[in-house]
Structure formats: structure tokens, C-alpha cells
Amino acid sequence: MRIYVPRDAAAKALGADAVAAAVSAEAARRGLQVDLIRNGSRGMVWLEPLVEVVTDLGRIAFGPMEPGDVARLFDAPDSHPKALGLTEELPWMVRQTRLTFARVGVIDPLSLKEYELHHGLKGLKRALSMTPEDVVKEVTDSGLRGRGGAGFPTGIKWKTVHDAPGPQKYIVCNADEGDSATFADRMLMEGDPFCLIEGMAIAGIAVGATRGYLYTRSEYPDAIEVMESAIQVARAEGLLGQNVLGSGYAFDMEVRMGAGAYVCGEETSLLNSLEGKRGTVRAKPPLPALQGFLGRPTVVNNVISLASVPIIMDRGAAFYRNFGIGRSHGTMPLQIAGNVRHGGLFETAFGLTLGEIVEDIGGGTRTGRPVKAVQIGGPLGAYFPRELFDTPFGYEEFTAAGGLIGHAGLTVFDDSADMLKLARFAMEFCAIESCGKCTPCRIGAVRGMETLDRIAAGDAAAMPVLASLCDTMKAGSLCALGGFTPYPVMSAVTHFPDDFALKKEAAE
Ligand SMILES: Cc1cc2nc3c(=O)[nH]c(=O)nc-3n(C[C@H](O)[C@H](O)[C@H](O)COP(=O)(O)O)c2cc1C
């Protein structure tokens, strides 16, 4: 008998370890040999801990499971009250296009053998048979853009590093994942670590880097544990080291842990932190691609950008490019969170409308009240009202609507949300997380909180002050922390004027 219980941190937070222990105890009590696999999450977080039992028909899902539900798995799985049907046939799974997350939740994350059985290492093997220039071209032609937020074309970044002279170059994977409502990086690292290792090795070969760093945060102990174990396995099996898969190429990597400052997800602060310095932003130029880690040419890419490379190299640029809309090619792992019925990770080609994502896939709010606003792209992303629900999910489309897709985290709010309070929270977040380097970010966010307090107290004269403060922050901040905080603030003012006007009336 083979049973899967996720080791994913979200599943564990919801009790997966206790369920796994109950499975082992029940098997021992019955004298049964059970193959218990701790897999990644399938992404249906509202059903976690989601347990799967292997049958002749396929894997049957049960959830959300509690230890007390386990005994019946062994007695009468077919009539189990928490049986959901074949996992692969659940609507959440059927509607997805899982390219980057194809193996997450499916395989044992630390089995390199299973990884290979599920198309792993094919991309790397192909890359090893090509010239570095052709690998860079393949990634460029795929249309892959950075999934960390800015959407910069990955192939162009790689070409800059490839063309830069230097005795030593680096690949830095940005796994800081500080945006609210984002968990795709964590899920990928916990559920399919070899995919990220493979992507980093391909990047190294493409640009001529022999060393990689995975920078993540102390709040991700499970991801760190899985990645470190996977790196050990990869070294032992010749996937990392002086002679990658016997090719003569050298590439090795290690995990570095930051202390969870939001600004350390910004690539230049990250590089400072990685160098053991205080995490403050650096002025650009020079670009990290030319003078990055220790002043050497460095690729800084997000986890999902790098983890999307193996399938691009395996199936080819055209295969990947054909998914999506406009200049948004391929797929994006949407992370649906907040006040929503079906929260979790849903990978799909770009192009679904915001309304389809929130209402059809997310199932509307968990409270059953109407959706009022959706914040997309983390704490620096704009609030979208229902009137913008026909916006297709794509980089340019969201920019045109006054927002950004960022790392594709969506936080849903129902009609009880107070947008003035949320605008104040955006300013407060910026004030707390600012690295302090730029005055408009460091001081502006504090003045922004005060100004919003004045508005809440009914001071109408504070409204234009808020607008000009936001303009100053946008124009005068080196990085997007101060530069983008005005977007949630001003989108709240623009789309939900009543929430600002009502405060005034109440004060009068
Ligand atoms: C304040 C701030 C925080 C950021 N946090 C992250 C993060 O947690 N993860 C990430 O991949 N990119 C983050 N970014 C974007 C990075 O600076 C950079 O653009 C990204 O790592 C590049 O990788 P990509 O091209 O693969 O997206 C942040 C940017 C800013 C301004």
C-alpha cells in the first residue's frame, strides 16, 4: 500500500505531520507494510492535509484529513467521508496547465530517480549538447520573463552575463519571496527541488558561471531543509560538482539564509546581504548582470524563472512560447489567497481574466460576501475593483489597468474591507520595511501614514497632500519599495472613493 502525505509547510501547518504519524501508527497496528511518501502539495490548500492513496485506478485524494480519519482509509477507502475522487480528475487539477509545477505533489521530492522518471534532467542533458549561446537563444526565444516581479526577459539578462568578461560569474536564485499571498517559490522548493537545481545548472552553463547561491529567508525552514538535502543528493549523483553529468562542465551551489527583510528580495539588497553586508539597495547602474555578487557578473533570477527553464530546454522555445497572450508567454503559477473559498496554487497560461481567477477558480469569498477588491502583486500591487475583473492576466494588460502582476499573488477582500485602513497598511509596511537609503521612501511612508490618519479624521485638505506625497515617493526612490507603495494607496483612493469620503462625514 502506498500513501502520500505532503511535507509542504502549508500542509504541515494544517496538521500533515500528525496525519502522517497516524498513518504509520495504524499501519503498524495492523501489521501492514505501508510505503509512506512525504510529497509536495498539489496546491489545493483548502483541502490540506490532502492524503492520496495509490489504487489500480490511480491516486485517490482524501481531505482535509485529521488523524482520526486515518483508520477508515485502511477499512473502507471507497466510502470514506473525505474521499474526493481521483486526484488528477479533480476540477482544480484538470483546469490547469502544469508545466513548471508538473511534478510538484506527484513525486517524492528527494528521489532523483523519480525526478528522472518524470522527465527530469532532460532539459539539462539537451543544454549540455548545445553551445552556451544556443542555450541563451532558446531561453530568449521562449519569451520567458522574470517571474519575481519586474517581468524582465530572462534570455536578455542571461546574454548580458554571458557577454560580460570576467574570470568568475555567479547564478543567484532569489527565493526571498516576501510578497504577501505568495508561496509558489516555497512550494516549488519543497515539492520539486531538483527542478530548481537543474534550472540553475542550465543557467550556469549558459552564462559561464560555476557557482550558484540560493538566497532564501529564515521563515522557510522546510524549504531550506529540502533544498539542502537535494543538493547533497545532486552532488552524490554527479548532477552538481566539477563534472556535471559527466560533461566536463563545473557547477555547484549552496543555500544562504537571510533574516526575512522584505527589501532583501530586491536584487541589489539581496546581493549586499549575500555578501554579509547590511541589506540596503545599491544604485543601478552598474547592473548586477555586470557587477553583481562580489562585483562579478551575476544572474539574479527568481525561483520560478529558473524552475521554468528545464521544461523550456526539454520541450523547446516554441512549445513554451505558444502559451499565453501578447508579450506574456508561457504559464504562471497563480497564488490565490486572502478571503477566498479555494485558496492555493493554480498554474495556467497567461490570459484568464481576473474575474475568472477570483470567482470561478477561487470560488469567490470564503465569507460568502461579495468581492470588493483584489490586491495583485504583493504589498506594492494595486487594488483592483470588480469593475476591472475583465482585465486579462498579463504583464502589459495589468500595467495598462494601473497595476502589476508581480509574483502573481492575489489577495481577495470582501465588501467589509476598509480601503482607507488598507491604504494606511501599505504605507506602514513601507515605513517598517524601508532600508532607509532613499528619503522619499524612508520619510515619505511615515508622512503617508500621518496623512491617512488625517483623512480618517475627516481632514479633506489632506487628500491632495497624499497625492503629491505619492508622486514624490514614485519619483524619488531607487527601488520599487518606495516607488510602488503609492500604487496600492492611490488605487484605493481612485477605485473606492466612498471609503475615504465616509470617514470625513463620520468625523463631521
Ligand atoms: C522591495 C522589493 C522586493 C522584491 N522581492 C523579491 C522577492 O522576494 N523575490 C523575487 O524573486 N524578486 C523580488 N524582487 C524583484 C528583484 O529585485 C528582481 O527583479 C528579481 O529577483 C529578478 O528575477 P527575475 O528576473 O527572475 O524575476 C523585489 C523587488 C523589490 C523592489
Coordinates of C-alpha atoms and ligand atoms in Angstrom, one line a residue:
M1 CA 0.0 0.0 0.0
R2 CA 1.4 3.4 -0.9
I3 CA 0.2 6.6 0.8
Y4 CA 1.2 10.2 0.1
V5 CA 1.0 12.8 2.9
P6 CA 2.5 16.2 2.0
R7 CA 5.6 17.6 3.7
D8 CA 4.8 21.0 2.3
A9 CA 4.9 23.7 5.0
A10 CA 1.2 24.8 4.5
A11 CA 0.1 21.2 4.8
K12 CA 2.2 20.8 7.9
A13 CA 0.8 23.9 9.4
L14 CA -2.6 22.3 8.9
G15 CA -1.6 19.1 10.6
A16 CA 0.0 16.9 8.0
D17 CA 2.7 15.6 10.3
A18 CA 0.1 14.3 12.8
V19 CA -1.8 12.7 9.9
A20 CA 1.5 11.0 8.7
A21 CA 2.2 9.8 12.2
A22 CA -1.4 8.4 12.4
V23 CA -0.8 6.5 9.1
S24 CA 2.4 4.9 10.4
A25 CA 0.8 4.0 13.7
E26 CA -2.3 2.5 12.0
A27 CA -0.1 0.5 9.6
A28 CA 2.0 -0.8 12.5
R29 CA -1.1 -1.7 14.5
R30 CA -2.5 -3.7 11.6
G31 CA 0.9 -5.2 10.8
L32 CA 0.7 -3.8 7.3
Q33 CA 3.7 -2.7 5.1
V34 CA 2.9 0.9 4.0
D35 CA 5.1 2.9 1.7
L36 CA 4.5 6.4 3.2
I37 CA 5.8 9.2 0.8
R38 CA 6.0 12.8 2.0
N39 CA 5.3 14.6 -1.2
G40 CA 4.9 18.3 -2.1
S41 CA 1.4 19.9 -2.1
R42 CA -1.0 19.6 -5.0
G43 CA -1.8 23.3 -4.3
M44 CA -5.4 22.8 -3.0
V45 CA -4.6 24.4 0.3
W46 CA -8.2 24.4 1.5
L47 CA -8.1 20.6 1.3
E48 CA -4.8 20.2 3.2
P49 CA -3.7 17.9 4.6
L50 CA -4.6 16.2 1.4
V51 CA -3.7 12.5 1.6
E52 CA -3.5 10.3 -1.5
V53 CA -3.8 6.5 -1.7
V54 CA -2.5 4.7 -4.7
T55 CA -5.1 2.3 -6.3
D56 CA -5.3 0.4 -9.5
L57 CA -7.3 3.3 -11.0
G58 CA -4.8 6.0 -9.9
R59 CA -4.2 8.1 -6.8
I60 CA -7.4 8.8 -4.8
A61 CA -7.4 12.0 -2.8
F62 CA -8.8 12.5 0.7
G63 CA -9.1 15.7 2.6
P64 CA -8.9 17.7 4.6
M65 CA -7.7 14.9 6.8
E66 CA -7.3 14.6 10.5
P67 CA -5.6 11.9 12.5
G68 CA -9.0 10.5 13.4
D69 CA -9.9 10.0 9.7
V70 CA -6.9 7.7 9.1
A71 CA -8.2 4.3 10.3
R72 CA -11.1 4.4 7.8
L73 CA -8.6 4.8 5.0
F74 CA -7.5 1.2 5.7
D75 CA -11.0 -0.1 6.3
A76 CA -13.2 1.3 3.6
P77 CA -11.5 3.9 1.4
D78 CA -14.3 3.9 -1.2
S79 CA -16.9 5.0 1.3
H80 CA -14.6 7.3 3.2
P81 CA -16.5 10.6 4.0
K82 CA -13.4 12.6 2.9
A83 CA -12.8 10.8 -0.3
L84 CA -12.6 13.3 -3.2
G85 CA -12.0 11.1 -6.2
L86 CA -9.0 10.6 -8.4
T87 CA -6.6 13.5 -7.8
E88 CA -5.9 14.0 -11.5
E89 CA -9.6 14.3 -12.2
L90 CA -10.4 17.0 -9.6
P91 CA -11.6 20.2 -11.3
W92 CA -8.8 22.2 -9.8
M93 CA -6.2 19.9 -11.4
V94 CA -8.0 19.4 -14.7
R95 CA -8.2 23.1 -15.5
Q96 CA -4.5 23.7 -15.0
T97 CA -1.6 23.7 -17.4
R98 CA 1.1 22.4 -15.2
L99 CA 4.5 23.0 -16.8
T100 CA 6.7 24.3 -14.0
F101 CA 4.7 22.5 -11.3
A102 CA 4.2 19.3 -13.3
R103 CA 6.0 17.2 -10.7
V104 CA 5.0 19.1 -7.5
G105 CA 2.8 16.9 -5.4
V106 CA 3.4 14.0 -7.7
I107 CA 6.9 12.7 -6.9
D108 CA 8.9 12.1 -3.8
P109 CA 10.8 15.5 -3.7
L110 CA 14.1 13.9 -2.7
S111 CA 14.1 11.0 -5.1
L112 CA 16.4 11.8 -8.1
K113 CA 15.3 8.6 -9.7
E114 CA 11.6 9.6 -9.6
Y115 CA 12.6 13.0 -10.9
E116 CA 14.2 11.4 -13.9
L117 CA 11.3 9.1 -14.4
H118 CA 9.1 12.2 -14.7
H119 CA 11.1 14.0 -17.4
G120 CA 13.7 15.4 -15.1
L121 CA 17.2 16.2 -16.3
K122 CA 16.1 16.1 -20.0
G123 CA 16.5 19.9 -20.3
L124 CA 19.9 19.9 -18.7
K125 CA 21.1 17.0 -21.0
R126 CA 19.9 18.9 -24.0
A127 CA 21.6 22.1 -22.8
L128 CA 24.8 20.2 -22.4
S129 CA 24.7 19.1 -26.0
M130 CA 24.4 22.7 -27.2
T131 CA 26.6 25.8 -27.2
P132 CA 26.1 28.3 -24.3
E133 CA 25.0 30.8 -27.0
D134 CA 22.3 28.5 -28.3
V135 CA 21.0 27.9 -24.7
V136 CA 20.7 31.6 -24.2
K137 CA 18.9 31.9 -27.5
E138 CA 16.5 29.1 -26.7
V139 CA 15.5 30.8 -23.4
T140 CA 15.3 34.2 -25.2
D141 CA 13.0 32.7 -27.9
S142 CA 10.8 31.1 -25.3
G143 CA 9.6 34.6 -24.2
L144 CA 10.2 33.7 -20.6
R145 CA 10.1 36.9 -18.4
G146 CA 11.3 37.2 -14.8
R147 CA 8.6 35.7 -12.5
G148 CA 10.0 37.6 -9.5
G149 CA 8.0 40.8 -10.3
A150 CA 9.6 43.0 -12.9
G151 CA 9.0 40.7 -15.8
F152 CA 12.4 41.4 -17.4
P153 CA 13.2 39.0 -20.3
T154 CA 15.3 36.2 -18.8
G155 CA 17.2 35.5 -22.0
I156 CA 18.3 39.1 -22.4
K157 CA 19.6 39.1 -18.8
W158 CA 21.5 35.9 -19.4
K159 CA 23.0 37.3 -22.6
T160 CA 24.3 40.3 -20.7
V161 CA 26.0 38.0 -18.2
H162 CA 27.2 35.6 -21.0
D163 CA 28.8 38.5 -22.9
A164 CA 30.4 40.2 -19.8
P165 CA 34.1 39.4 -19.4
G166 CA 35.2 38.1 -16.0
P167 CA 37.1 35.2 -14.5
Q168 CA 34.2 34.3 -12.2
K169 CA 30.4 34.6 -12.7
Y170 CA 27.6 33.7 -10.5
I171 CA 24.0 32.5 -10.5
V172 CA 21.9 33.8 -7.7
C173 CA 18.4 32.4 -7.1
N174 CA 16.1 34.9 -5.5
A175 CA 14.0 32.8 -3.1
D176 CA 13.2 35.5 -0.7
E177 CA 9.5 35.5 -1.6
G178 CA 8.5 38.4 0.7
D179 CA 5.3 39.4 -1.1
S180 CA 2.0 38.9 0.7
A181 CA 0.0 36.0 -0.8
T182 CA 2.9 34.4 -2.5
F183 CA 4.1 30.8 -1.9
A184 CA 5.0 29.4 -5.3
D185 CA 8.7 29.6 -4.7
R186 CA 8.3 27.8 -1.4
M187 CA 6.1 25.1 -2.8
L188 CA 8.4 24.5 -5.7
M189 CA 11.5 24.2 -3.4
E190 CA 9.6 21.9 -1.1
G191 CA 7.9 19.8 -3.8
D192 CA 10.5 19.6 -6.6
P193 CA 13.9 20.8 -5.5
F194 CA 15.8 19.1 -8.4
C195 CA 13.9 21.2 -10.9
L196 CA 15.4 24.4 -9.4
I197 CA 18.8 22.8 -9.2
E198 CA 18.5 21.8 -12.9
G199 CA 17.4 25.3 -13.9
M200 CA 20.3 26.8 -12.0
A201 CA 22.8 24.4 -13.6
I202 CA 21.5 25.3 -17.1
A203 CA 21.8 29.0 -16.3
G204 CA 25.4 28.4 -15.2
I205 CA 26.3 26.6 -18.3
A206 CA 24.6 29.2 -20.5
V207 CA 26.4 32.2 -19.0
G208 CA 29.7 30.5 -17.9
A209 CA 29.0 30.6 -14.1
T210 CA 30.4 27.8 -12.0
R211 CA 28.9 28.7 -8.7
G212 CA 25.3 29.3 -7.6
Y213 CA 23.6 30.7 -4.4
L214 CA 20.1 30.1 -3.4
Y215 CA 19.1 33.1 -1.2
T216 CA 16.0 32.4 1.0
R217 CA 14.6 33.5 4.3
S218 CA 14.8 32.1 7.8
E219 CA 11.0 31.8 7.7
Y220 CA 11.3 28.9 5.2
P221 CA 12.9 26.2 7.3
D222 CA 11.2 23.4 5.4
A223 CA 12.3 24.7 2.0
I224 CA 15.8 25.1 3.3
E225 CA 15.9 21.5 4.7
V226 CA 14.6 20.1 1.4
M227 CA 16.9 22.1 -0.8
E228 CA 20.0 21.3 1.3
S229 CA 19.1 17.6 1.2
A230 CA 18.5 17.7 -2.5
I231 CA 21.9 19.5 -3.1
Q232 CA 23.6 16.7 -1.2
V233 CA 21.9 14.1 -3.4
A234 CA 22.7 16.1 -6.5
R235 CA 26.4 16.2 -5.6
A236 CA 26.5 12.5 -4.8
E237 CA 24.8 11.7 -8.1
G238 CA 27.0 13.9 -10.2
L239 CA 24.3 16.5 -11.1
L240 CA 26.4 19.1 -9.2
G241 CA 30.1 19.4 -8.9
Q242 CA 33.2 19.5 -11.1
N243 CA 31.8 17.3 -13.9
V244 CA 28.1 17.9 -14.2
L245 CA 26.6 14.7 -15.6
G246 CA 30.0 13.8 -17.0
S247 CA 30.0 16.8 -19.3
G248 CA 33.2 18.4 -18.1
Y249 CA 31.2 21.5 -17.0
A250 CA 31.5 22.5 -13.4
F251 CA 28.6 23.9 -11.4
D252 CA 27.9 23.8 -7.7
M253 CA 25.6 25.7 -5.4
E254 CA 24.7 26.3 -1.8
V255 CA 21.8 27.7 0.3
R256 CA 22.2 31.1 2.1
M257 CA 19.6 32.2 4.6
G258 CA 18.5 35.8 5.1
A259 CA 16.7 37.2 8.1
G260 CA 13.4 37.9 6.3
A261 CA 13.7 41.7 5.5
Y262 CA 11.3 42.5 2.6
V263 CA 13.8 44.7 0.9
C264 CA 16.3 41.8 0.8
G265 CA 14.2 40.4 -2.0
E266 CA 15.2 43.4 -4.1
E267 CA 18.1 42.1 -6.1
T268 CA 20.8 44.6 -5.0
S269 CA 19.9 44.5 -1.3
L270 CA 19.9 40.7 -1.7
L271 CA 23.4 40.8 -3.1
N272 CA 24.6 43.0 -0.2
S273 CA 23.0 40.6 2.3
L274 CA 24.6 37.7 0.5
E275 CA 28.0 39.4 0.8
G276 CA 27.4 39.7 4.6
K277 CA 26.6 43.4 4.4
R278 CA 23.5 45.3 5.6
G279 CA 20.6 44.8 3.2
T280 CA 20.3 48.2 1.6
V281 CA 19.7 48.9 -2.1
R282 CA 22.6 49.7 -4.5
A283 CA 22.2 52.3 -7.2
K284 CA 21.9 51.0 -10.7
P285 CA 24.0 51.1 -12.9
P286 CA 26.0 49.1 -12.6
L287 CA 23.6 46.3 -13.3
P288 CA 24.0 43.1 -11.2
A289 CA 24.4 41.4 -14.6
L290 CA 27.7 43.3 -15.0
Q291 CA 28.8 43.9 -11.4
G292 CA 26.7 41.7 -9.0
F293 CA 27.8 39.3 -6.3
L294 CA 31.3 40.4 -5.2
G295 CA 31.4 42.8 -8.1
R296 CA 31.3 39.9 -10.7
P297 CA 28.8 39.4 -13.5
T298 CA 25.8 37.8 -11.9
V299 CA 22.4 36.4 -13.0
V300 CA 19.8 37.1 -10.3
N301 CA 16.6 35.2 -11.1
N302 CA 13.5 34.2 -9.2
V303 CA 12.9 30.6 -8.3
I304 CA 10.0 30.2 -10.8
S305 CA 12.0 31.8 -13.6
L306 CA 14.8 29.3 -13.1
A307 CA 12.5 26.4 -12.5
S308 CA 10.7 27.1 -15.8
V309 CA 14.0 26.7 -17.7
P310 CA 14.2 22.9 -17.6
I311 CA 10.9 22.4 -19.5
I312 CA 11.8 25.1 -22.0
M313 CA 15.1 23.3 -22.7
D314 CA 13.3 19.9 -22.8
R315 CA 10.3 20.8 -25.0
G316 CA 11.8 23.8 -26.9
A317 CA 11.2 27.5 -27.0
A318 CA 8.3 27.3 -29.4
F319 CA 6.4 24.9 -27.1
Y320 CA 6.6 27.3 -24.2
R321 CA 6.1 30.5 -26.2
N322 CA 2.8 29.2 -27.6
F323 CA 1.1 29.5 -24.2
G324 CA -0.1 32.9 -23.1
I325 CA -1.2 36.2 -24.6
G326 CA 0.5 39.2 -26.1
R327 CA 4.0 39.5 -24.7
S328 CA 3.2 37.3 -21.7
H329 CA 4.4 33.9 -22.8
G330 CA 4.1 30.5 -21.0
T331 CA 2.4 29.8 -17.7
M332 CA 2.2 31.5 -14.4
P333 CA 1.6 29.8 -11.0
L334 CA -1.2 31.9 -9.6
Q335 CA -1.3 32.1 -5.9
I336 CA -4.8 32.7 -4.7
A337 CA -5.2 33.8 -1.1
G338 CA -6.9 36.1 1.3
N339 CA -10.7 35.8 1.8
V340 CA -11.3 33.2 -0.8
R341 CA -13.1 29.8 -0.8
H342 CA -10.5 27.9 -2.8
G343 CA -7.1 29.3 -2.0
G344 CA -4.0 27.7 -3.4
L345 CA -1.6 27.4 -6.3
F346 CA -3.1 27.2 -9.8
E347 CA -0.7 27.1 -12.8
T348 CA -2.2 28.4 -16.0
A349 CA -1.2 30.1 -19.3
F350 CA -1.4 33.9 -19.1
G351 CA -4.8 35.3 -20.3
L352 CA -7.5 34.3 -17.9
T353 CA -9.4 37.3 -16.7
L354 CA -9.2 38.5 -13.1
G355 CA -12.9 37.7 -12.7
E356 CA -12.4 34.1 -13.9
I357 CA -9.5 33.6 -11.5
V358 CA -11.2 35.0 -8.4
E359 CA -14.8 33.9 -9.0
D360 CA -14.5 30.7 -11.0
I361 CA -11.2 29.2 -9.8
G362 CA -11.1 30.8 -6.3
G363 CA -14.9 30.3 -5.9
G364 CA -15.5 33.9 -4.5
T365 CA -15.0 34.8 -0.9
R366 CA -14.8 32.4 1.9
T367 CA -17.3 34.6 3.9
G368 CA -19.8 34.3 1.0
R369 CA -20.0 38.1 0.8
P370 CA -19.3 39.9 -2.5
V371 CA -15.7 40.5 -3.5
K372 CA -14.8 44.1 -3.0
A373 CA -11.1 44.3 -4.0
V374 CA -8.2 42.1 -5.1
Q375 CA -4.7 43.1 -4.5
I376 CA -2.4 41.7 -7.1
G377 CA 1.4 41.5 -6.9
G378 CA 2.1 41.7 -3.2
P379 CA 2.1 44.7 -0.9
L380 CA 3.2 47.0 -3.6
G381 CA 0.4 45.9 -6.0
A382 CA -2.7 47.9 -6.8
Y383 CA -6.2 47.1 -5.5
F384 CA -8.4 46.0 -8.3
P385 CA -12.2 46.6 -8.0
R386 CA -14.9 44.4 -9.6
E387 CA -15.2 46.8 -12.5
L388 CA -11.7 45.7 -13.6
F389 CA -12.5 42.0 -13.4
D390 CA -12.3 41.7 -17.2
T391 CA -8.6 42.5 -17.2
P392 CA -6.7 39.6 -18.7
F393 CA -3.8 38.3 -16.6
G394 CA -0.7 39.5 -18.5
Y395 CA 2.1 41.9 -17.8
E396 CA 1.1 44.7 -20.2
E397 CA -2.6 44.2 -19.5
F398 CA -2.2 44.8 -15.8
T399 CA 0.1 47.7 -16.3
A400 CA -2.4 49.3 -18.6
A401 CA -5.1 48.9 -15.8
G402 CA -2.8 50.7 -13.3
G403 CA -1.4 47.7 -11.6
L404 CA 1.2 44.9 -11.9
I405 CA 1.1 41.2 -11.7
G406 CA 4.4 40.9 -9.8
H407 CA 4.9 37.4 -8.5
A408 CA 1.2 36.6 -9.2
G409 CA 0.0 36.6 -5.7
L410 CA -3.7 37.6 -5.4
T411 CA -5.3 38.6 -2.1
V412 CA -9.1 38.7 -2.1
F413 CA -11.1 41.1 0.2
D414 CA -14.9 41.1 0.7
D415 CA -17.1 44.1 1.0
S416 CA -16.3 44.6 4.7
A417 CA -12.8 45.7 3.8
D418 CA -11.9 49.2 4.7
M419 CA -9.8 50.6 1.9
L420 CA -8.5 53.5 3.9
K421 CA -7.2 51.1 6.5
L422 CA -5.6 49.1 3.8
A423 CA -4.0 52.2 2.2
R424 CA -2.6 53.0 5.6
F425 CA -1.3 49.5 6.0
A426 CA 0.6 49.9 2.7
M427 CA 2.3 53.0 4.0
E428 CA 3.0 51.4 7.3
F429 CA 4.5 48.3 5.6
C430 CA 6.8 50.6 3.5
A431 CA 7.8 52.5 6.6
I432 CA 8.7 49.3 8.5
E433 CA 10.5 47.6 5.6
S434 CA 12.3 50.6 4.1
C435 CA 16.1 50.1 4.1
G436 CA 16.4 53.8 4.7
K437 CA 18.6 54.6 1.8
C438 CA 16.1 56.9 -0.1
T439 CA 14.5 59.8 1.7
P440 CA 11.1 59.6 -0.1
C441 CA 10.7 56.0 0.9
R442 CA 12.1 56.3 4.4
I443 CA 10.3 59.6 5.4
G444 CA 7.5 59.6 2.8
A445 CA 5.9 56.4 4.1
V446 CA 5.8 57.8 7.7
R447 CA 4.3 61.1 6.4
G448 CA 1.9 58.9 4.4
M449 CA 0.6 57.2 7.5
E450 CA 0.1 60.5 9.2
T451 CA -1.7 61.9 6.2
L452 CA -4.0 59.0 6.0
D453 CA -4.7 59.4 9.7
R454 CA -5.7 63.0 9.0
I455 CA -8.0 61.8 6.2
A456 CA -9.6 59.3 8.6
A457 CA -10.2 62.1 11.0
G458 CA -12.1 64.0 8.3
D459 CA -9.4 66.4 7.1
A460 CA -10.3 66.8 3.4
A461 CA -7.2 69.1 2.9
A462 CA -5.0 66.1 3.4
M463 CA -6.2 64.4 0.2
P464 CA -4.1 66.4 -2.2
V465 CA -1.2 66.1 0.2
L466 CA -1.5 62.3 -0.1
A467 CA -1.4 62.5 -3.9
S468 CA 1.7 64.7 -4.1
L469 CA 3.4 62.6 -1.4
C470 CA 2.8 59.5 -3.6
D471 CA 4.2 61.3 -6.6
T472 CA 7.4 62.2 -4.7
M473 CA 7.8 58.6 -3.5
K474 CA 7.3 57.3 -7.0
A475 CA 9.9 59.6 -8.5
G476 CA 12.5 59.6 -5.7
S477 CA 13.0 56.0 -4.7
L478 CA 15.8 53.8 -6.0
C479 CA 13.8 50.6 -5.8
A480 CA 10.2 49.6 -6.1
L481 CA 9.5 49.5 -2.3
G482 CA 9.2 53.3 -2.1
G483 CA 8.5 53.6 -5.8
F484 CA 5.5 51.3 -5.9
T485 CA 3.9 51.8 -2.5
P486 CA 1.9 54.7 -4.0
Y487 CA 0.1 52.2 -6.3
P488 CA -2.0 50.4 -3.6
V489 CA -2.5 53.7 -1.9
M490 CA -3.8 55.6 -4.9
S491 CA -5.7 52.7 -6.4
A492 CA -7.6 52.5 -3.1
V493 CA -8.4 56.3 -3.4
T494 CA -9.3 56.1 -7.1
H495 CA -11.5 53.0 -7.0
F496 CA -13.0 53.2 -3.6
P497 CA -13.6 57.0 -3.0
D498 CA -16.5 56.2 -0.7
D499 CA -14.2 54.7 1.9
F500 CA -12.3 57.9 2.1
A501 CA -15.4 60.2 1.9
L502 CA -17.3 58.3 4.5
K503 CA -14.6 58.9 7.1
K504 CA -14.9 62.5 6.5
E505 CA -18.6 62.5 7.0
A506 CA -18.3 60.4 10.1
A507 CA -15.9 62.9 11.6
E508 CA -18.2 65.8 10.8
Ligands
LIG1 C1 11.2 45.7 -2.5 C2 11.4 44.6 -3.5 C3 11.3 43.3 -3.1 C4 11.5 42.2 -4.0 N1 11.3 41.0 -3.6 C5 11.5 39.9 -4.4 C6 11.4 38.6 -4.0 O1 11.1 38.3 -2.8 N2 11.6 37.6 -4.9 C7 12.0 37.9 -6.2 O2 12.2 37.0 -7.0 N3 12.1 39.1 -6.6 C8 11.9 40.2 -5.8 N4 12.0 41.5 -6.2 C9 12.5 41.7 -7.6 C10 14.0 41.5 -7.7 O3 14.6 42.8 -7.4 C11 14.5 41.1 -9.1 O4 13.8 41.9 -10.1 C12 14.2 39.6 -9.4 O5 14.9 38.8 -8.5 C13 14.8 39.3 -10.8 O6 14.5 37.9 -11.1 P1 13.5 37.6 -12.3 O7 14.0 38.4 -13.5 O8 13.7 36.1 -12.5 O9 12.2 38.0 -11.8 C14 11.8 42.5 -5.3 C15 12.0 43.9 -5.7 C16 11.7 44.9 -4.8 C17 11.9 46.3 -5.3

